[in-house]
Short mmCIF file of C-alpha atoms in Angstrom, two decimals:
data_model
loop_
_atom_site.label_atom_id
_atom_site.label_comp_id
_atom_site.label_asym_id
_atom_site.label_seq_id
_atom_site.Cartn_x
_atom_site.Cartn_y
_atom_site.Cartn_z
CA MET A 358 303.12 37.17 200.72
CA ILE A 359 301.73 38.08 198.19
CA GLN A 360 303.71 39.69 195.36
CA HIS A 361 303.09 40.85 191.77
CA PHE A 362 299.51 41.42 192.44
CA GLN A 363 297.62 41.57 188.99
CA PHE A 364 293.87 41.51 188.33
CA GLN A 365 291.48 42.07 185.05
CA SER A 366 288.53 42.49 184.45
CA LEU A 367 286.51 39.57 183.14
CA TYR A 368 283.90 41.03 180.92
CA LYS A 369 284.81 44.22 178.44
CA HIS A 370 282.54 46.58 180.65
CA GLU A 371 284.56 47.76 183.08
CA GLN A 372 281.46 47.63 185.88
CA LEU A 373 280.52 45.23 185.72
CA PRO A 374 282.07 43.11 189.13
CA GLY A 375 284.43 40.08 188.84
CA TRP A 376 288.27 39.54 187.82
CA ASN A 377 290.62 37.91 187.33
CA ILE A 378 293.69 37.63 189.34
CA SER A 379 297.61 36.46 189.20
CA PHE A 380 300.22 37.08 191.34
CA TYR A 381 302.90 34.85 192.84
CA PHE A 382 302.84 32.88 196.76
CA ASN A 383 305.65 31.42 198.23
CA LYS A 384 307.50 31.68 194.49
CA GLU A 385 304.32 30.06 192.83
CA LYS A 386 302.69 31.35 190.53
CA MET A 387 298.78 31.05 190.99
CA GLU A 388 294.91 32.71 189.33
CA GLY A 389 291.75 32.34 190.64
CA ILE A 390 289.04 34.56 189.93
CA TYR A 391 287.87 36.97 192.66
CA HIS A 392 283.66 37.29 192.26
CA PRO A 393 282.16 40.56 193.48
CA ASP A 394 280.90 38.22 196.50
CA GLY A 395 284.68 37.70 197.61
CA ARG A 396 284.34 33.84 196.35
CA ILE A 397 287.90 33.63 194.61
CA GLU A 398 287.57 30.32 192.09
CA TRP A 399 290.66 28.92 191.86
CA GLN A 400 291.93 28.78 188.55
CA GLN A 401 293.70 25.04 189.17
CA ARG A 402 293.98 22.92 192.23
CA TYR A 403 296.69 24.65 195.37
CA THR A 404 298.27 22.38 198.17
CA PHE A 405 297.98 24.87 201.58
CA ASP A 406 299.15 24.22 204.29
CA GLU A 407 296.69 25.19 207.47
CA GLY A 408 296.04 28.48 207.35
CA VAL A 409 297.80 29.35 204.51
CA GLU A 410 294.81 30.24 202.52
CA GLU A 411 292.73 32.17 204.85
CA GLU A 412 295.65 34.46 204.65
CA ILE A 413 295.70 34.95 200.69
CA LYS A 414 292.83 35.37 201.23
CA GLY A 415 292.52 37.78 203.42
CA GLN A 416 295.65 39.26 201.47
CA ILE A 417 293.63 39.24 198.05
CA HIS A 418 290.79 41.10 200.06
CA GLU A 419 292.32 43.62 201.25
CA LEU A 420 294.48 44.53 197.85
CA MET A 421 291.11 44.64 196.08
CA LEU A 422 289.33 46.86 198.07
CA TYR A 423 292.62 49.19 197.79
CA HIS A 424 292.63 48.34 194.19
CA VAL A 425 289.24 48.22 192.99
CA TYR A 426 286.89 49.19 195.08
CA ASP A 427 288.36 52.86 196.62
CA ASN A 428 288.69 53.68 193.46
CA LEU A 429 284.76 53.47 192.05
#
């Protein structure tokens, strides 16, 4: 489960899409860039168990929909 999820716009003009994201997963801090097309670019090379990366991406998509897209 993702904990302490945070996001910040990549650009000063916050209406432009693209966000830095960070969160903890299994006590490990993870960081990436969430692109407007839903693609996630990880800032480091993380090792995921089978299927875990897709689970994390799904949780991030839900959080971004709630925090960003539903509030436009």
